[in-house]
PDB file of C-alpha atoms in Angstrom:
ATOM      1  CA  MET A   1      44.714 -42.683  33.445  1.00 59.00           C
ATOM      2  CA  ASP A   2      44.483 -39.704  36.371  1.00 66.00           C
ATOM      3  CA  GLY A   3      41.999 -36.817  36.797  1.00 64.00           C
ATOM      4  CA  SER A   4      44.244 -34.585  35.026  1.00 70.00           C
ATOM      5  CA  THR A   5      44.770 -36.034  31.897  1.00 72.00           C
ATOM      6  CA  PHE A   6      41.406 -37.038  31.408  1.00 66.00           C
ATOM      7  CA  ALA A   7      40.373 -33.223  31.978  1.00 68.00           C
ATOM      8  CA  ILE A   8      43.108 -32.593  29.183  1.00 71.00           C
ATOM      9  CA  VAL A   9      41.799 -35.412  26.701  1.00 68.00           C
ATOM     10  CA  ALA A  10      37.919 -34.131  27.693  1.00 68.00           C
ATOM     11  CA  ALA A  11      38.362 -30.638  26.802  1.00 69.00           C
ATOM     12  CA  THR A  12      40.933 -31.507  23.477  1.00 74.00           C
ATOM     13  CA  PHE A  13      37.695 -32.896  22.164  1.00 71.00           C
ATOM     14  CA  ALA A  14      34.818 -31.177  24.199  1.00 71.00           C
ATOM     15  CA  GLY A  15      36.199 -27.092  23.022  1.00 73.00           C
ATOM     16  CA  PRO A  16      36.048 -26.829  19.389  1.00 74.00           C
ATOM     17  CA  ILE A  17      32.342 -28.782  19.623  1.00 73.00           C
ATOM     18  CA  VAL A  18      32.022 -25.888  22.132  1.00 70.00           C
ATOM     19  CA  ALA A  19      33.153 -23.252  20.114  1.00 70.00           C
ATOM     20  CA  VAL A  20      30.793 -24.642  16.735  1.00 69.00           C
ATOM     21  CA  LEU A  21      28.091 -24.678  19.474  1.00 70.00           C
ATOM     22  CA  ILE A  22      28.276 -20.355  20.577  1.00 76.00           C
ATOM     23  CA  THR A  23      29.114 -19.539  16.362  1.00 73.00           C
ATOM     24  CA  LEU A  24      25.885 -21.214  15.300  1.00 70.00           C
ATOM     25  CA  TRP A  25      24.126 -20.522  18.640  1.00 69.00           C
ATOM     26  CA  TYR A  26      25.424 -16.683  17.418  1.00 67.00           C
ATOM     27  CA  GLN A  27      25.182 -16.986  13.614  1.00 66.00           C
ATOM     28  CA  GLN A  28      20.884 -17.707  14.609  1.00 72.00           C
ATOM     29  CA  TYR A  29      20.810 -14.916  16.910  1.00 71.00           C
ATOM     30  CA  SER A  30      21.980 -12.925  14.757  1.00 71.00           C
ATOM     31  CA  LEU A  31      19.915 -14.026  11.992  1.00 75.00           C
ATOM     32  CA  SER A  32      16.748 -13.449  14.149  1.00 79.00           C
ATOM     33  CA  ARG A  33      17.572 -10.183  15.513  1.00 83.00           C
ATOM     34  CA  GLN A  34      18.390  -8.583  11.925  1.00 88.00           C
ATOM     35  CA  ALA A  35      15.378  -9.826  10.241  1.00 87.00           C
ATOM     36  CA  ARG A  36      13.344  -8.907  13.858  1.00 90.00           C
ATOM     37  CA  MET A  37      14.862  -5.522  12.740  1.00 92.00           C
ATOM     38  CA  GLU A  38      13.776  -5.243   9.146  1.00 93.00           C
ATOM     39  CA  LEU A  39      10.166  -5.569  10.172  1.00 92.00           C
ATOM     40  CA  PHE A  40      10.695  -3.053  13.225  1.00 92.00           C
ATOM     41  CA  ALA A  41      11.702  -0.559  10.701  1.00 91.00           C
ATOM     42  CA  VAL A  42       9.411  -1.320   7.417  1.00 92.00           C
ATOM     43  CA  LEU A  43       6.538  -1.035   9.753  1.00 92.00           C
ATOM     44  CA  MET A  44       8.346   2.719  11.152  1.00 90.00           C
ATOM     45  CA  ARG A  45       8.652   3.746   7.918  1.00 88.00           C
ATOM     46  CA  HIS A  46       4.965   3.075   6.242  1.00 86.00           C
ATOM     47  CA  ARG A  47       3.338   3.854   9.767  1.00 85.00           C
ATOM     48  CA  ARG A  48       1.537   6.695   7.773  1.00 82.00           C
ATOM     49  CA  ASN A  49       0.611   4.543   5.299  1.00 82.00           C
ATOM     50  CA  ASN A  50      -0.995   2.079   6.247  1.00 82.00           C
ATOM     51  CA  LEU A  51      -2.528   0.714   3.194  1.00 81.00           C
ATOM     52  CA  ALA A  52       0.754  -0.010   1.945  1.00 85.00           C
ATOM     53  CA  THR A  53       1.570  -3.319   0.553  1.00 89.00           C
ATOM     54  CA  GLU A  54       4.933  -3.686   2.501  1.00 92.00           C
ATOM     55  CA  TYR A  55       3.351  -2.292   5.517  1.00 91.00           C
ATOM     56  CA  VAL A  56       0.360  -4.991   5.618  1.00 92.00           C
ATOM     57  CA  SER A  57       2.545  -7.659   4.771  1.00 92.00           C
ATOM     58  CA  GLY A  58       5.246  -6.770   7.700  1.00 93.00           C
ATOM     59  CA  LEU A  59       2.409  -7.010  10.080  1.00 94.00           C
ATOM     60  CA  ASN A  60       1.366  -9.871   9.146  1.00 94.00           C
ATOM     61  CA  MET A  61       5.305 -11.903  10.067  1.00 94.00           C
ATOM     62  CA  VAL A  62       4.772 -10.099  13.630  1.00 95.00           C
ATOM     63  CA  PRO A  63       3.315 -13.318  15.219  1.00 95.00           C
ATOM     64  CA  VAL A  64       6.275 -14.576  12.929  1.00 93.00           C
ATOM     65  CA  HIS A  65       9.275 -12.859  14.279  1.00 92.00           C
ATOM     66  CA  PHE A  66       8.392 -11.647  17.848  1.00 93.00           C
ATOM     67  CA  HIS A  67       6.256 -14.982  18.698  1.00 92.00           C
ATOM     68  CA  ASN A  68       8.293 -15.899  21.516  1.00 92.00           C
ATOM     69  CA  LYS A  69       7.673 -12.465  23.179  1.00 93.00           C
ATOM     70  CA  PRO A  70       4.383 -11.881  24.750  1.00 95.00           C
ATOM     71  CA  LYS A  71       4.285  -8.098  25.245  1.00 95.00           C
ATOM     72  CA  VAL A  72       4.556  -7.629  21.487  1.00 95.00           C
ATOM     73  CA  LEU A  73       1.993 -10.293  20.962  1.00 96.00           C
ATOM     74  CA  GLU A  74      -0.213  -9.118  23.064  1.00 96.00           C
ATOM     75  CA  ARG A  75      -0.323  -4.961  21.322  1.00 96.00           C
ATOM     76  CA  TYR A  76      -0.682  -6.742  18.518  1.00 96.00           C
ATOM     77  CA  ALA A  77      -3.415  -9.508  19.010  1.00 96.00           C
ATOM     78  CA  THR A  78      -4.528  -5.432  20.349  1.00 96.00           C
ATOM     79  CA  LEU A  79      -4.490  -4.209  17.196  1.00 95.00           C
ATOM     80  CA  MET A  80      -5.869  -6.796  15.147  1.00 95.00           C
ATOM     81  CA  ALA A  81      -8.608  -6.139  16.640  1.00 95.00           C
ATOM     82  CA  THR A  82      -8.975  -2.780  15.976  1.00 94.00           C
ATOM     83  CA  LEU A  83      -8.254  -3.418  13.068  1.00 93.00           C
ATOM     84  CA  SER A  84     -10.684  -6.827  13.052  1.00 93.00           C
ATOM     85  CA  ASP A  85     -13.758  -4.370  14.233  1.00 92.00           C
ATOM     86  CA  LEU A  86     -16.560  -4.278  11.803  1.00 91.00           C
ATOM     87  CA  SER A  87     -17.394  -0.538  12.807  1.00 89.00           C
ATOM     88  CA  TRP A  88     -15.268   0.518   9.848  1.00 88.00           C
ATOM     89  CA  LYS A  89     -18.550  -0.115   8.211  1.00 88.00           C
ATOM     90  CA  THR A  90     -19.905   2.382   9.806  1.00 89.00           C
ATOM     91  CA  PRO A  91     -18.729   5.772   8.604  1.00 85.00           C
ATOM     92  CA  GLU A  92     -19.359   7.610  11.690  1.00 90.00           C
ATOM     93  CA  ARG A  93     -17.222   4.741  13.483  1.00 91.00           C
ATOM     94  CA  VAL A  94     -14.448   5.659  11.221  1.00 88.00           C
ATOM     95  CA  PRO A  95     -12.446   8.744  12.463  1.00 89.00           C
ATOM     96  CA  ASP A  96     -12.300   7.130  16.508  1.00 92.00           C
ATOM     97  CA  LEU A  97     -11.586   3.749  14.880  1.00 92.00           C
ATOM     98  CA  ILE A  98      -8.700   5.293  13.411  1.00 90.00           C
ATOM     99  CA  ASP A  99      -7.008   7.029  16.211  1.00 91.00           C
ATOM    100  CA  LYS A 100      -7.385   4.179  18.086  1.00 93.00           C
ATOM    101  CA  ALA A 101      -5.756   1.679  15.298  1.00 92.00           C
ATOM    102  CA  ASN A 102      -2.593   5.047  15.086  1.00 91.00           C
ATOM    103  CA  THR A 103      -2.218   4.126  19.300  1.00 92.00           C
ATOM    104  CA  ASP A 104      -2.329   0.594  19.229  1.00 94.00           C
ATOM    105  CA  LEU A 105       0.346   0.774  16.558  1.00 93.00           C
ATOM    106  CA  ALA A 106       2.333   3.015  18.725  1.00 92.00           C
ATOM    107  CA  TYR A 107       2.118   1.219  21.213  1.00 93.00           C
ATOM    108  CA  LEU A 108       2.846  -2.171  19.544  1.00 94.00           C
ATOM    109  CA  LEU A 109       6.125  -0.336  17.420  1.00 93.00           C
ATOM    110  CA  SER A 110       7.020   0.876  21.136  1.00 92.00           C
ATOM    111  CA  GLU A 111       7.306  -2.730  22.190  1.00 94.00           C
ATOM    112  CA  MET A 112       9.036  -4.062  19.385  1.00 94.00           C
ATOM    113  CA  SER A 113      11.375  -1.235  19.651  1.00 92.00           C
ATOM    114  CA  LYS A 114      12.896  -2.082  23.210  1.00 92.00           C
ATOM    115  CA  VAL A 115      13.327  -5.696  22.025  1.00 92.00           C
ATOM    116  CA  VAL A 116      15.197  -4.104  18.781  1.00 92.00           C
ATOM    117  CA  ARG A 117      16.912  -2.180  21.269  1.00 89.00           C
ATOM    118  CA  THR A 118      16.282   1.092  19.762  1.00 87.00           C
ATOM    119  CA  PRO A 119      14.130   2.260  22.091  1.00 84.00           C
ATOM    120  CA  VAL A 120      11.233   4.680  20.478  1.00 83.00           C
ATOM    121  CA  ASP A 121       8.737   6.472  22.737  1.00 78.00           C
ATOM    122  CA  GLN A 122       4.583   5.921  21.938  1.00 77.00           C
ATOM    123  CA  ILE A 123       3.902   9.757  21.360  1.00 78.00           C
ATOM    124  CA  GLN A 124       7.390   9.596  19.159  1.00 77.00           C
ATOM    125  CA  ILE A 125       6.237   6.898  16.879  1.00 77.00           C
ATOM    126  CA  LEU A 126       2.179   8.506  17.126  1.00 75.00           C
ATOM    127  CA  LYS A 127       3.476  12.212  15.855  1.00 76.00           C
ATOM    128  CA  GLY A 128       6.511  12.024  14.423  1.00 69.00           C
ATOM    129  CA  ALA A 129       6.133  10.455  11.413  1.00 69.00           C
ATOM    130  CA  TYR A 130       5.968  12.455   8.129  1.00 71.00           C
ATOM    131  CA  SER A 131       3.621  11.913   5.102  1.00 71.00           C
ATOM    132  CA  PRO A 132       2.922  14.205   2.438  1.00 74.00           C
ATOM    133  CA  GLN A 133      -0.826  15.711   2.084  1.00 78.00           C
ATOM    134  CA  GLY A 134      -0.124  15.191  -1.490  1.00 82.00           C
ATOM    135  CA  TRP A 135       0.444  11.390  -1.216  1.00 74.00           C
ATOM    136  CA  VAL A 136      -3.439  11.225   0.498  1.00 74.00           C
ATOM    137  CA  ASP A 137      -4.741  14.026  -1.769  1.00 83.00           C
ATOM    138  CA  ASP A 138      -4.022  11.373  -4.336  1.00 84.00           C
ATOM    139  CA  ALA A 139      -5.203   8.113  -2.194  1.00 80.00           C
ATOM    140  CA  ASP A 140      -8.430   9.566  -1.721  1.00 83.00           C
ATOM    141  CA  ARG A 141      -8.898  11.274  -5.398  1.00 90.00           C
ATOM    142  CA  THR A 142      -8.312   7.584  -6.638  1.00 88.00           C
ATOM    143  CA  ARG A 143     -10.786   5.666  -4.135  1.00 85.00           C
ATOM    144  CA  ASN A 144     -13.332   8.598  -5.397  1.00 88.00           C
ATOM    145  CA  ILE A 145     -12.803   7.402  -8.428  1.00 90.00           C
ATOM    146  CA  GLN A 146     -12.687   4.109  -8.679  1.00 90.00           C
ATOM    147  CA  SER A 147     -16.084   4.539  -5.962  1.00 88.00           C
ATOM    148  CA  ARG A 148     -18.038   6.208  -9.123  1.00 89.00           C
ATOM    149  CA  LEU A 149     -16.644   4.363 -11.833  1.00 89.00           C
ATOM    150  CA  LEU A 150     -17.935   0.868  -9.662  1.00 89.00           C
ATOM    151  CA  ASP A 151     -21.324   2.858  -9.392  1.00 88.00           C
ATOM    152  CA  VAL A 152     -21.739   3.324 -12.902  1.00 87.00           C
ATOM    153  CA  LEU A 153     -20.591  -0.445 -13.790  1.00 88.00           C
ATOM    154  CA  GLU A 154     -23.074  -1.416 -11.167  1.00 90.00           C
ATOM    155  CA  ASN A 155     -25.835   0.361 -12.862  1.00 88.00           C
ATOM    156  CA  ARG A 156     -26.108   2.611  -9.988  1.00 89.00           C
ATOM    157  CA  SER A 157     -25.329   6.145 -11.208  1.00 87.00           C
ATOM    158  CA  ALA A 158     -25.233   6.636 -14.796  1.00 86.00           C
ATOM    159  CA  ILE A 159     -22.523   8.427 -17.323  1.00 84.00           C
ATOM    160  CA  ARG A 160     -24.478  11.914 -17.999  1.00 85.00           C
ATOM    161  CA  VAL A 161     -23.668  12.704 -21.573  1.00 84.00           C
ATOM    162  CA  PHE A 162     -24.691  16.727 -23.155  1.00 84.00           C
ATOM    163  CA  ALA A 163     -25.195  17.106 -26.743  1.00 83.00           C
ATOM    164  CA  HIS A 164     -24.381  20.405 -28.588  1.00 81.00           C
ATOM    165  CA  LEU A 165     -25.540  21.474 -31.797  1.00 81.00           C
ATOM    166  CA  LEU A 166     -23.094  23.009 -33.743  1.00 79.00           C
ATOM    167  CA  PRO A 167     -23.753  26.204 -35.915  1.00 79.00           C
ATOM    168  CA  ILE A 168     -23.737  26.461 -39.359  1.00 79.00           C
ATOM    169  CA  THR A 169     -22.726  28.499 -41.754  1.00 76.00           C
ATOM    170  CA  PRO A 170     -24.686  29.424 -44.934  1.00 72.00           C
ATOM    171  CA  PRO A 171     -21.634  29.187 -47.856  1.00 67.00           C
ATOM    172  CA  SER A 172     -20.738  32.541 -48.878  1.00 69.00           C
ATOM    173  CA  SER A 173     -21.573  33.622 -52.413  1.00 66.00           C
ATOM    174  CA  GLY A 174     -18.602  31.405 -54.171  1.00 62.00           C
ATOM    175  CA  GLU A 175     -18.724  28.133 -52.669  1.00 62.00           C
ATOM    176  CA  ARG A 176     -20.949  25.308 -52.893  1.00 63.00           C
ATOM    177  CA  PRO A 177     -22.877  23.915 -50.605  1.00 59.00           C
ATOM    178  CA  MET A 178     -22.126  20.956 -48.170  1.00 61.00           C
ATOM    179  CA  PRO A 179     -23.424  17.508 -49.451  1.00 61.00           C
ATOM    180  CA  GLU A 180     -25.657  16.199 -46.623  1.00 62.00           C
ATOM    181  CA  ASP A 181     -23.839  12.552 -46.400  1.00 63.00           C
ATOM    182  CA  GLY A 182     -20.294  14.841 -45.411  1.00 60.00           C
ATOM    183  CA  SER A 183     -18.613  14.555 -48.842  1.00 64.00           C
ATOM    184  CA  LYS A 184     -16.302  16.838 -50.554  1.00 64.00           C
ATOM    185  CA  PRO A 185     -18.204  19.095 -52.862  1.00 59.00           C
ATOM    186  CA  GLU A 186     -18.000  18.148 -56.723  1.00 59.00           C
ATOM    187  CA  THR A 187     -15.389  20.860 -58.398  1.00 60.00           C
ATOM    188  CA  PRO A 188     -16.885  21.594 -61.973  1.00 55.00           C
ATOM    189  CA  GLU A 189     -14.188  19.483 -63.394  1.00 57.00           C
ATOM    190  CA  GLN A 190     -16.095  16.345 -61.886  1.00 56.00           C
ATOM    191  CA  GLN A 191     -19.218  16.955 -62.703  1.00 55.00           C
ATOM    192  CA  PRO A 192     -20.284  14.771 -65.537  1.00 56.00           C
ATOM    193  CA  GLU A 193     -21.453  16.318 -68.897  1.00 58.00           C
ATOM    194  CA  VAL A 194     -24.676  16.839 -69.946  1.00 55.00           C
ATOM    195  CA  ASN A 195     -25.702  16.400 -73.328  1.00 57.00           C
ATOM    196  CA  PRO A 196     -28.743  18.264 -73.982  1.00 55.00           C
ATOM    197  CA  THR A 197     -30.478  15.519 -76.180  1.00 56.00           C
ATOM    198  CA  VAL A 198     -33.670  16.172 -77.568  1.00 49.00           C
TER     199      VAL A 198
END
């Protein structure tokens, strides 16, 4: 068998195998890109509502879908360090931590946007989201109610009860007075007859 015949035989067998391998690689690449894009979209959608279940779940999936992207993982680690800071329990530190967490999230989303080939600037991420004030007010009101109810349940606070006496009006001349037990007054037909016996 000469060299050209061997090349033809090798190409005949190798061609379909290479085609299958390329197809499988492309499918894997496509699925990975789609998962990254969906995760990026979820985090962008909920970036102003960081208590949303979708946001928290999405944030936890970043290391899974971007495991081979060191810049994304670096920004993710910075955000996680901010979110895990023990100073969140100190009320005076919360506003600064919120600002830092929002900035860290903007950097993370910006790095993710480069990977999914939809580049978005950090400033646009930080300032560009819309969240109605009504959502914020509702969330604050709900947390306030939960906090006050918890104080009552844990006996740190009491529910105030006010008693108001209702005015009692005397019956008019033709009406019978109401019995003290709350039952209806008896009409003359219902009253038992009293026979005077001696």
